[in-house]
mmCIF file with all atom_site columns, C-alpha atoms in Angstrom:
data_model
loop_
_atom_site.group_PDB
_atom_site.id
_atom_site.type_symbol
_atom_site.label_atom_id
_atom_site.label_alt_id
_atom_site.label_comp_id
_atom_site.label_asym_id
_atom_site.label_entity_id
_atom_site.label_seq_id
_atom_site.pdbx_PDB_ins_code
_atom_site.Cartn_x
_atom_site.Cartn_y
_atom_site.Cartn_z
_atom_site.occupancy
_atom_site.B_iso_or_equiv
_atom_site.pdbx_formal_charge
_atom_site.auth_seq_id
_atom_site.auth_comp_id
_atom_site.auth_asym_id
_atom_site.auth_atom_id
_atom_site.pdbx_PDB_model_num
ATOM 1   C CA . MET A 1 1   ? 1.734   -13.694 13.077  1.00 39.00 ? 1   MET A CA 1
ATOM 2   C CA . ALA A 1 2   ? 4.224   -13.748 10.244  1.00 42.00 ? 2   ALA A CA 1
ATOM 3   C CA . THR A 1 3   ? 6.032   -16.865 9.228   1.00 41.00 ? 3   THR A CA 1
ATOM 4   C CA . THR A 1 4   ? 9.665   -16.018 8.736   1.00 37.00 ? 4   THR A CA 1
ATOM 5   C CA . GLU A 1 5   ? 12.627  -18.014 7.610   1.00 37.00 ? 5   GLU A CA 1
ATOM 6   C CA . LYS A 1 6   ? 16.262  -17.329 6.794   1.00 33.00 ? 6   LYS A CA 1
ATOM 7   C CA . ARG A 1 7   ? 16.991  -17.133 3.082   1.00 31.00 ? 7   ARG A CA 1
ATOM 8   C CA . SER A 1 8   ? 20.132  -16.643 1.044   1.00 32.00 ? 8   SER A CA 1
ATOM 9   C CA . HIS A 1 9   ? 20.414  -14.059 -1.722  1.00 30.00 ? 9   HIS A CA 1
ATOM 10  C CA . ASP A 1 10  ? 20.365  -16.900 -4.271  1.00 31.00 ? 10  ASP A CA 1
ATOM 11  C CA . ASP A 1 11  ? 16.924  -17.963 -3.020  1.00 32.00 ? 11  ASP A CA 1
ATOM 12  C CA . ALA A 1 12  ? 15.376  -14.592 -3.935  1.00 30.00 ? 12  ALA A CA 1
ATOM 13  C CA . GLN A 1 13  ? 14.149  -15.765 -7.321  1.00 33.00 ? 13  GLN A CA 1
ATOM 14  C CA . PRO A 1 14  ? 10.556  -15.621 -8.530  1.00 33.00 ? 14  PRO A CA 1
ATOM 15  C CA . THR A 1 15  ? 8.707   -18.839 -7.914  1.00 34.00 ? 15  THR A CA 1
ATOM 16  C CA . THR A 1 16  ? 6.159   -20.521 -10.147 1.00 38.00 ? 16  THR A CA 1
ATOM 17  C CA . ASP A 1 17  ? 4.026   -21.828 -7.284  1.00 51.00 ? 17  ASP A CA 1
ATOM 18  C CA . ASP A 1 18  ? 2.074   -18.943 -5.733  1.00 60.00 ? 18  ASP A CA 1
ATOM 19  C CA . ARG A 1 19  ? 1.802   -20.811 -2.413  1.00 57.00 ? 19  ARG A CA 1
ATOM 20  C CA . ASP A 1 20  ? 5.566   -20.654 -2.105  1.00 75.00 ? 20  ASP A CA 1
ATOM 21  C CA . ALA A 1 21  ? 5.938   -17.045 -3.277  1.00 92.00 ? 21  ALA A CA 1
ATOM 22  C CA . THR A 1 22  ? 7.684   -14.803 -0.768  1.00 94.00 ? 22  THR A CA 1
ATOM 23  C CA . TYR A 1 23  ? 8.875   -11.314 -0.081  1.00 96.00 ? 23  TYR A CA 1
ATOM 24  C CA . THR A 1 24  ? 12.466  -11.341 1.083   1.00 96.00 ? 24  THR A CA 1
ATOM 25  C CA . GLY A 1 25  ? 14.252  -8.593  2.987   1.00 96.00 ? 25  GLY A CA 1
ATOM 26  C CA . TYR A 1 26  ? 17.978  -7.948  3.268   1.00 95.00 ? 26  TYR A CA 1
ATOM 27  C CA . ARG A 1 27  ? 19.500  -5.482  5.711   1.00 93.00 ? 27  ARG A CA 1
ATOM 28  C CA . ARG A 1 28  ? 22.523  -3.697  4.275   1.00 88.00 ? 28  ARG A CA 1
ATOM 29  C CA . SER A 1 29  ? 25.126  -1.618  6.053   1.00 84.00 ? 29  SER A CA 1
ATOM 30  C CA . THR A 1 30  ? 26.302  0.515   3.130   1.00 85.00 ? 30  THR A CA 1
ATOM 31  C CA . GLU A 1 31  ? 23.078  0.920   1.118   1.00 86.00 ? 31  GLU A CA 1
ATOM 32  C CA . ARG A 1 32  ? 19.374  1.099   1.747   1.00 90.00 ? 32  ARG A CA 1
ATOM 33  C CA . ASN A 1 33  ? 17.809  -2.154  2.833   1.00 94.00 ? 33  ASN A CA 1
ATOM 34  C CA . ARG A 1 34  ? 16.386  -4.228  0.033   1.00 94.00 ? 34  ARG A CA 1
ATOM 35  C CA . VAL A 1 35  ? 13.056  -6.039  -0.151  1.00 96.00 ? 35  VAL A CA 1
ATOM 36  C CA . VAL A 1 36  ? 12.461  -8.287  -3.141  1.00 95.00 ? 36  VAL A CA 1
ATOM 37  C CA . GLY A 1 37  ? 8.928   -9.192  -4.187  1.00 93.00 ? 37  GLY A CA 1
ATOM 38  C CA . PRO A 1 38  ? 7.694   -12.553 -5.418  1.00 92.00 ? 38  PRO A CA 1
ATOM 39  C CA . ASP A 1 39  ? 8.320   -11.439 -8.999  1.00 91.00 ? 39  ASP A CA 1
ATOM 40  C CA . GLY A 1 40  ? 12.025  -10.897 -8.253  1.00 92.00 ? 40  GLY A CA 1
ATOM 41  C CA . ARG A 1 41  ? 11.851  -7.097  -8.466  1.00 93.00 ? 41  ARG A CA 1
ATOM 42  C CA . GLN A 1 42  ? 12.613  -4.659  -5.685  1.00 94.00 ? 42  GLN A CA 1
ATOM 43  C CA . LEU A 1 43  ? 9.479   -3.668  -3.749  1.00 95.00 ? 43  LEU A CA 1
ATOM 44  C CA . ASP A 1 44  ? 8.258   -0.123  -4.425  1.00 94.00 ? 44  ASP A CA 1
ATOM 45  C CA . PRO A 1 45  ? 8.243   1.670   -1.019  1.00 94.00 ? 45  PRO A CA 1
ATOM 46  C CA . ARG A 1 46  ? 5.123   3.636   -2.073  1.00 91.00 ? 46  ARG A CA 1
ATOM 47  C CA . THR A 1 47  ? 6.300   6.965   -0.723  1.00 91.00 ? 47  THR A CA 1
ATOM 48  C CA . ASP A 1 48  ? 3.615   8.493   -2.960  1.00 87.00 ? 48  ASP A CA 1
ATOM 49  C CA . LEU A 1 49  ? 1.029   7.285   -0.405  1.00 86.00 ? 49  LEU A CA 1
ATOM 50  C CA . ALA A 1 50  ? 2.975   8.326   2.701   1.00 89.00 ? 50  ALA A CA 1
ATOM 51  C CA . ASN A 1 51  ? 6.648   9.085   3.207   1.00 91.00 ? 51  ASN A CA 1
ATOM 52  C CA . HIS A 1 52  ? 7.474   7.914   6.709   1.00 88.00 ? 52  HIS A CA 1
ATOM 53  C CA . SER A 1 53  ? 11.073  6.969   6.201   1.00 87.00 ? 53  SER A CA 1
ATOM 54  C CA . PRO A 1 54  ? 13.512  8.954   4.083   1.00 81.00 ? 54  PRO A CA 1
ATOM 55  C CA . THR A 1 55  ? 16.166  6.352   4.919   1.00 86.00 ? 55  THR A CA 1
ATOM 56  C CA . GLY A 1 56  ? 14.163  3.464   3.476   1.00 91.00 ? 56  GLY A CA 1
ATOM 57  C CA . LEU A 1 57  ? 12.481  0.253   4.550   1.00 95.00 ? 57  LEU A CA 1
ATOM 58  C CA . GLU A 1 58  ? 13.092  -1.373  7.935   1.00 95.00 ? 58  GLU A CA 1
ATOM 59  C CA . TRP A 1 59  ? 11.646  -4.151  10.106  1.00 97.00 ? 59  TRP A CA 1
ATOM 60  C CA . GLY A 1 60  ? 11.854  -5.717  13.543  1.00 96.00 ? 60  GLY A CA 1
ATOM 61  C CA . TYR A 1 61  ? 10.428  -2.801  15.574  1.00 95.00 ? 61  TYR A CA 1
ATOM 62  C CA . GLY A 1 62  ? 7.534   -0.339  15.446  1.00 92.00 ? 62  GLY A CA 1
ATOM 63  C CA . GLY A 1 63  ? 9.112   2.754   13.864  1.00 93.00 ? 63  GLY A CA 1
ATOM 64  C CA . SER A 1 64  ? 8.901   4.777   10.670  1.00 93.00 ? 64  SER A CA 1
ATOM 65  C CA . GLY A 1 65  ? 10.940  2.410   8.455   1.00 94.00 ? 65  GLY A CA 1
ATOM 66  C CA . PRO A 1 66  ? 8.705   -0.539  9.383   1.00 96.00 ? 66  PRO A CA 1
ATOM 67  C CA . ALA A 1 67  ? 5.640   1.643   8.717   1.00 95.00 ? 67  ALA A CA 1
ATOM 68  C CA . GLN A 1 68  ? 6.942   2.282   5.195   1.00 96.00 ? 68  GLN A CA 1
ATOM 69  C CA . LEU A 1 69  ? 7.528   -1.441  4.648   1.00 97.00 ? 69  LEU A CA 1
ATOM 70  C CA . ALA A 1 70  ? 4.052   -2.313  5.946   1.00 96.00 ? 70  ALA A CA 1
ATOM 71  C CA . LEU A 1 71  ? 2.480   0.226   3.602   1.00 95.00 ? 71  LEU A CA 1
ATOM 72  C CA . ALA A 1 72  ? 4.500   -1.073  0.647   1.00 96.00 ? 72  ALA A CA 1
ATOM 73  C CA . LEU A 1 73  ? 3.587   -4.700  1.313   1.00 97.00 ? 73  LEU A CA 1
ATOM 74  C CA . LEU A 1 74  ? -0.134  -4.038  1.689   1.00 95.00 ? 74  LEU A CA 1
ATOM 75  C CA . ALA A 1 75  ? -0.211  -1.672  -1.313  1.00 92.00 ? 75  ALA A CA 1
ATOM 76  C CA . ASP A 1 76  ? 1.329   -4.456  -3.395  1.00 93.00 ? 76  ASP A CA 1
ATOM 77  C CA . HIS A 1 77  ? -1.837  -6.536  -2.826  1.00 88.00 ? 77  HIS A CA 1
ATOM 78  C CA . TYR A 1 78  ? -4.680  -4.167  -2.053  1.00 88.00 ? 78  TYR A CA 1
ATOM 79  C CA . ALA A 1 79  ? -6.040  -0.869  -3.350  1.00 84.00 ? 79  ALA A CA 1
ATOM 80  C CA . ASP A 1 80  ? -4.112  2.144   -2.084  1.00 86.00 ? 80  ASP A CA 1
ATOM 81  C CA . THR A 1 81  ? -6.961  3.259   0.195   1.00 85.00 ? 81  THR A CA 1
ATOM 82  C CA . VAL A 1 82  ? -7.208  -0.205  1.755   1.00 89.00 ? 82  VAL A CA 1
ATOM 83  C CA . ALA A 1 83  ? -3.449  -0.382  2.331   1.00 91.00 ? 83  ALA A CA 1
ATOM 84  C CA . PHE A 1 84  ? -3.396  3.114   3.811   1.00 90.00 ? 84  PHE A CA 1
ATOM 85  C CA . ASP A 1 85  ? -6.225  2.313   6.249   1.00 91.00 ? 85  ASP A CA 1
ATOM 86  C CA . HIS A 1 86  ? -4.562  -0.822  7.645   1.00 93.00 ? 86  HIS A CA 1
ATOM 87  C CA . TYR A 1 87  ? -0.777  -0.541  7.352   1.00 94.00 ? 87  TYR A CA 1
ATOM 88  C CA . GLN A 1 88  ? -0.147  0.641   10.926  1.00 95.00 ? 88  GLN A CA 1
ATOM 89  C CA . ASP A 1 89  ? -1.850  -2.486  12.316  1.00 96.00 ? 89  ASP A CA 1
ATOM 90  C CA . PHE A 1 90  ? 0.050   -4.643  9.817   1.00 97.00 ? 90  PHE A CA 1
ATOM 91  C CA . LYS A 1 91  ? 3.267   -2.983  10.954  1.00 96.00 ? 91  LYS A CA 1
ATOM 92  C CA . ASN A 1 92  ? 2.555   -3.847  14.587  1.00 96.00 ? 92  ASN A CA 1
ATOM 93  C CA . ASP A 1 93  ? 1.251   -7.365  13.931  1.00 97.00 ? 93  ASP A CA 1
ATOM 94  C CA . VAL A 1 94  ? 3.660   -8.545  11.226  1.00 97.00 ? 94  VAL A CA 1
ATOM 95  C CA . VAL A 1 95  ? 6.521   -6.228  10.216  1.00 97.00 ? 95  VAL A CA 1
ATOM 96  C CA . ALA A 1 96  ? 7.645   -5.490  13.771  1.00 97.00 ? 96  ALA A CA 1
ATOM 97  C CA . THR A 1 97  ? 8.018   -9.262  14.347  1.00 96.00 ? 97  THR A CA 1
ATOM 98  C CA . LEU A 1 98  ? 10.359  -9.833  11.386  1.00 96.00 ? 98  LEU A CA 1
ATOM 99  C CA . ASP A 1 99  ? 13.740  -10.625 12.872  1.00 92.00 ? 99  ASP A CA 1
ATOM 100 C CA . GLY A 1 100 ? 17.288  -10.499 11.630  1.00 93.00 ? 100 GLY A CA 1
ATOM 101 C CA . ASP A 1 101 ? 19.238  -9.133  8.711   1.00 95.00 ? 101 ASP A CA 1
ATOM 102 C CA . GLU A 1 102 ? 17.441  -11.450 6.287   1.00 96.00 ? 102 GLU A CA 1
ATOM 103 C CA . TRP A 1 103 ? 13.855  -12.628 6.377   1.00 96.00 ? 103 TRP A CA 1
ATOM 104 C CA . ALA A 1 104 ? 11.167  -14.047 4.131   1.00 96.00 ? 104 ALA A CA 1
ATOM 105 C CA . ILE A 1 105 ? 7.429   -13.706 4.461   1.00 95.00 ? 105 ILE A CA 1
ATOM 106 C CA . ASN A 1 106 ? 4.971   -15.782 2.495   1.00 94.00 ? 106 ASN A CA 1
ATOM 107 C CA . VAL A 1 107 ? 2.725   -13.825 0.117   1.00 93.00 ? 107 VAL A CA 1
ATOM 108 C CA . ALA A 1 108 ? -0.286  -15.548 1.702   1.00 93.00 ? 108 ALA A CA 1
ATOM 109 C CA . THR A 1 109 ? 0.505   -13.785 4.997   1.00 93.00 ? 109 THR A CA 1
ATOM 110 C CA . VAL A 1 110 ? 0.004   -10.447 3.247   1.00 94.00 ? 110 VAL A CA 1
ATOM 111 C CA . GLU A 1 111 ? -2.951  -11.567 1.139   1.00 91.00 ? 111 GLU A CA 1
ATOM 112 C CA . ASN A 1 112 ? -4.802  -13.067 4.097   1.00 92.00 ? 112 ASN A CA 1
ATOM 113 C CA . TYR A 1 113 ? -4.088  -10.315 6.622   1.00 94.00 ? 113 TYR A CA 1
ATOM 114 C CA . LEU A 1 114 ? -7.358  -8.474  6.017   1.00 92.00 ? 114 LEU A CA 1
ATOM 115 C CA . ASP A 1 115 ? -10.765 -10.074 6.037   1.00 89.00 ? 115 ASP A CA 1
ATOM 116 C CA . PRO A 1 116 ? -13.307 -9.203  3.315   1.00 88.00 ? 116 PRO A CA 1
ATOM 117 C CA . ALA A 1 117 ? -15.261 -6.849  5.610   1.00 86.00 ? 117 ALA A CA 1
ATOM 118 C CA . GLN A 1 118 ? -12.134 -4.772  6.317   1.00 87.00 ? 118 GLN A CA 1
ATOM 119 C CA . ILE A 1 119 ? -11.405 -4.533  2.612   1.00 84.00 ? 119 ILE A CA 1
ATOM 120 C CA . GLU A 1 120 ? -14.962 -3.511  1.777   1.00 81.00 ? 120 GLU A CA 1
ATOM 121 C CA . ASP A 1 121 ? -15.051 -0.894  4.553   1.00 80.00 ? 121 ASP A CA 1
ATOM 122 C CA . SER A 1 122 ? -11.845 0.689   3.205   1.00 78.00 ? 122 SER A CA 1
ATOM 123 C CA . THR A 1 123 ? -12.763 0.584   -0.480  1.00 72.00 ? 123 THR A CA 1
ATOM 124 C CA . PRO A 1 124 ? -14.152 3.919   -1.615  1.00 65.00 ? 124 PRO A CA 1
ATOM 125 C CA . THR A 1 125 ? -17.232 4.109   -3.749  1.00 64.00 ? 125 THR A CA 1
ATOM 126 C CA . THR A 1 126 ? -16.732 5.565   -7.184  1.00 67.00 ? 126 THR A CA 1
ATOM 127 C CA . GLU A 1 127 ? -20.209 7.122   -7.223  1.00 69.00 ? 127 GLU A CA 1
ATOM 128 C CA . ILE A 1 128 ? -19.983 10.546  -8.806  1.00 68.00 ? 128 ILE A CA 1
ATOM 129 C CA . SER A 1 129 ? -22.470 13.195  -7.705  1.00 70.00 ? 129 SER A CA 1
ATOM 130 C CA . GLY A 1 130 ? -23.258 16.451  -9.385  1.00 73.00 ? 130 GLY A CA 1
ATOM 131 C CA . PRO A 1 131 ? -23.284 18.720  -11.094 1.00 74.00 ? 131 PRO A CA 1
ATOM 132 C CA . HIS A 1 132 ? -23.168 21.041  -8.100  1.00 75.00 ? 132 HIS A CA 1
ATOM 133 C CA . ASP A 1 133 ? -23.141 24.809  -8.315  1.00 77.00 ? 133 ASP A CA 1
ATOM 134 C CA . GLU A 1 134 ? -19.932 26.268  -6.983  1.00 73.00 ? 134 GLU A CA 1
ATOM 135 C CA . ILE A 1 135 ? -20.622 28.866  -4.314  1.00 74.00 ? 135 ILE A CA 1
ATOM 136 C CA . ILE A 1 136 ? -17.922 31.089  -2.829  1.00 74.00 ? 136 ILE A CA 1
ATOM 137 C CA . ASN A 1 137 ? -18.764 33.474  0.028   1.00 79.00 ? 137 ASN A CA 1
ATOM 138 C CA . GLY A 1 138 ? -22.458 32.716  -0.453  1.00 79.00 ? 138 GLY A CA 1
ATOM 139 C CA . GLU A 1 139 ? -22.436 33.736  -4.126  1.00 80.00 ? 139 GLU A CA 1
ATOM 140 C CA . PRO A 1 140 ? -22.758 31.362  -7.093  1.00 76.00 ? 140 PRO A CA 1
ATOM 141 C CA . THR A 1 141 ? -19.750 31.565  -9.415  1.00 77.00 ? 141 THR A CA 1
ATOM 142 C CA . GLY A 1 142 ? -21.503 30.146  -12.459 1.00 75.00 ? 142 GLY A CA 1
ATOM 143 C CA . GLU A 1 143 ? -19.175 27.131  -12.388 1.00 76.00 ? 143 GLU A CA 1
ATOM 144 C CA . THR A 1 144 ? -20.339 23.592  -11.742 1.00 76.00 ? 144 THR A CA 1
ATOM 145 C CA . PHE A 1 145 ? -18.377 20.684  -10.389 1.00 79.00 ? 145 PHE A CA 1
ATOM 146 C CA . TYR A 1 146 ? -18.661 16.943  -9.856  1.00 78.00 ? 146 TYR A CA 1
ATOM 147 C CA . ARG A 1 147 ? -17.576 15.106  -6.694  1.00 77.00 ? 147 ARG A CA 1
ATOM 148 C CA . CYS A 1 148 ? -16.468 11.523  -6.072  1.00 73.00 ? 148 CYS A CA 1
ATOM 149 C CA . GLU A 1 149 ? -18.369 10.435  -2.989  1.00 69.00 ? 149 GLU A CA 1
ATOM 150 C CA . GLY A 1 150 ? -15.630 7.906   -2.140  1.00 67.00 ? 150 GLY A CA 1
ATOM 151 C CA . CYS A 1 151 ? -12.581 10.147  -1.831  1.00 67.00 ? 151 CYS A CA 1
ATOM 152 C CA . GLY A 1 152 ? -14.034 13.649  -2.133  1.00 70.00 ? 152 GLY A CA 1
ATOM 153 C CA . MET A 1 153 ? -12.128 14.551  -5.301  1.00 73.00 ? 153 MET A CA 1
ATOM 154 C CA . GLU A 1 154 ? -13.859 17.378  -7.171  1.00 77.00 ? 154 GLU A CA 1
ATOM 155 C CA . SER A 1 155 ? -13.587 18.357  -10.808 1.00 78.00 ? 155 SER A CA 1
ATOM 156 C CA . LEU A 1 156 ? -14.989 21.282  -12.746 1.00 74.00 ? 156 LEU A CA 1
ATOM 157 C CA . SER A 1 157 ? -15.165 19.144  -15.868 1.00 72.00 ? 157 SER A CA 1
ATOM 158 C CA . SER A 1 158 ? -17.697 16.463  -16.660 1.00 71.00 ? 158 SER A CA 1
ATOM 159 C CA . ASP A 1 159 ? -14.780 14.053  -17.262 1.00 71.00 ? 159 ASP A CA 1
ATOM 160 C CA . LEU A 1 160 ? -15.017 12.937  -13.645 1.00 69.00 ? 160 LEU A CA 1
ATOM 161 C CA . LYS A 1 161 ? -18.625 11.942  -14.220 1.00 69.00 ? 161 LYS A CA 1
ATOM 162 C CA . MET A 1 162 ? -17.962 10.207  -17.521 1.00 68.00 ? 162 MET A CA 1
ATOM 163 C CA . ASN A 1 163 ? -14.684 8.449   -16.710 1.00 69.00 ? 163 ASN A CA 1
ATOM 164 C CA . GLY A 1 164 ? -15.036 7.799   -12.985 1.00 70.00 ? 164 GLY A CA 1
ATOM 165 C CA . CYS A 1 165 ? -12.645 8.922   -10.316 1.00 72.00 ? 165 CYS A CA 1
ATOM 166 C CA . PRO A 1 166 ? -8.967  8.391   -11.192 1.00 71.00 ? 166 PRO A CA 1
ATOM 167 C CA . ARG A 1 167 ? -8.112  8.050   -7.490  1.00 67.00 ? 167 ARG A CA 1
ATOM 168 C CA . CYS A 1 168 ? -10.658 5.335   -6.807  1.00 67.00 ? 168 CYS A CA 1
ATOM 169 C CA . ASP A 1 169 ? -10.535 3.362   -10.072 1.00 63.00 ? 169 ASP A CA 1
#
């Protein structure tokens, strides 16, 4: 369960002690809600991973705005694939329990939410296989491609093999 506490806007400053670092959320009536990270900057909602809530981040229930907040919080600490695999559970277990117009959650709550086995299971391998012959309608095209076995990304160039997968790295 999340540890929450009431905070004032003045308290939303970056801290030097990581054990005391928090994310702080503020519900607003005239603008989108604001969530400030431990570094004092506004939390990126990570709509590039999934866009659940065009109206922004929310908390205190199990809807689309809380899903976006859960994804953003986990993606701030874990690889994108790990965050994406676990944010719905994090939403239900933590974000839905955040109460009120202002809240704070300790960074350790986010960092310790997943155990190492969950992280490892969600982390793609960057093993590149290939070259493979491209076949369309049973006929070879003469092109070859490489495939990341972790995420399935394919590339016709050998760059994928030489540089690794840009999605997984």
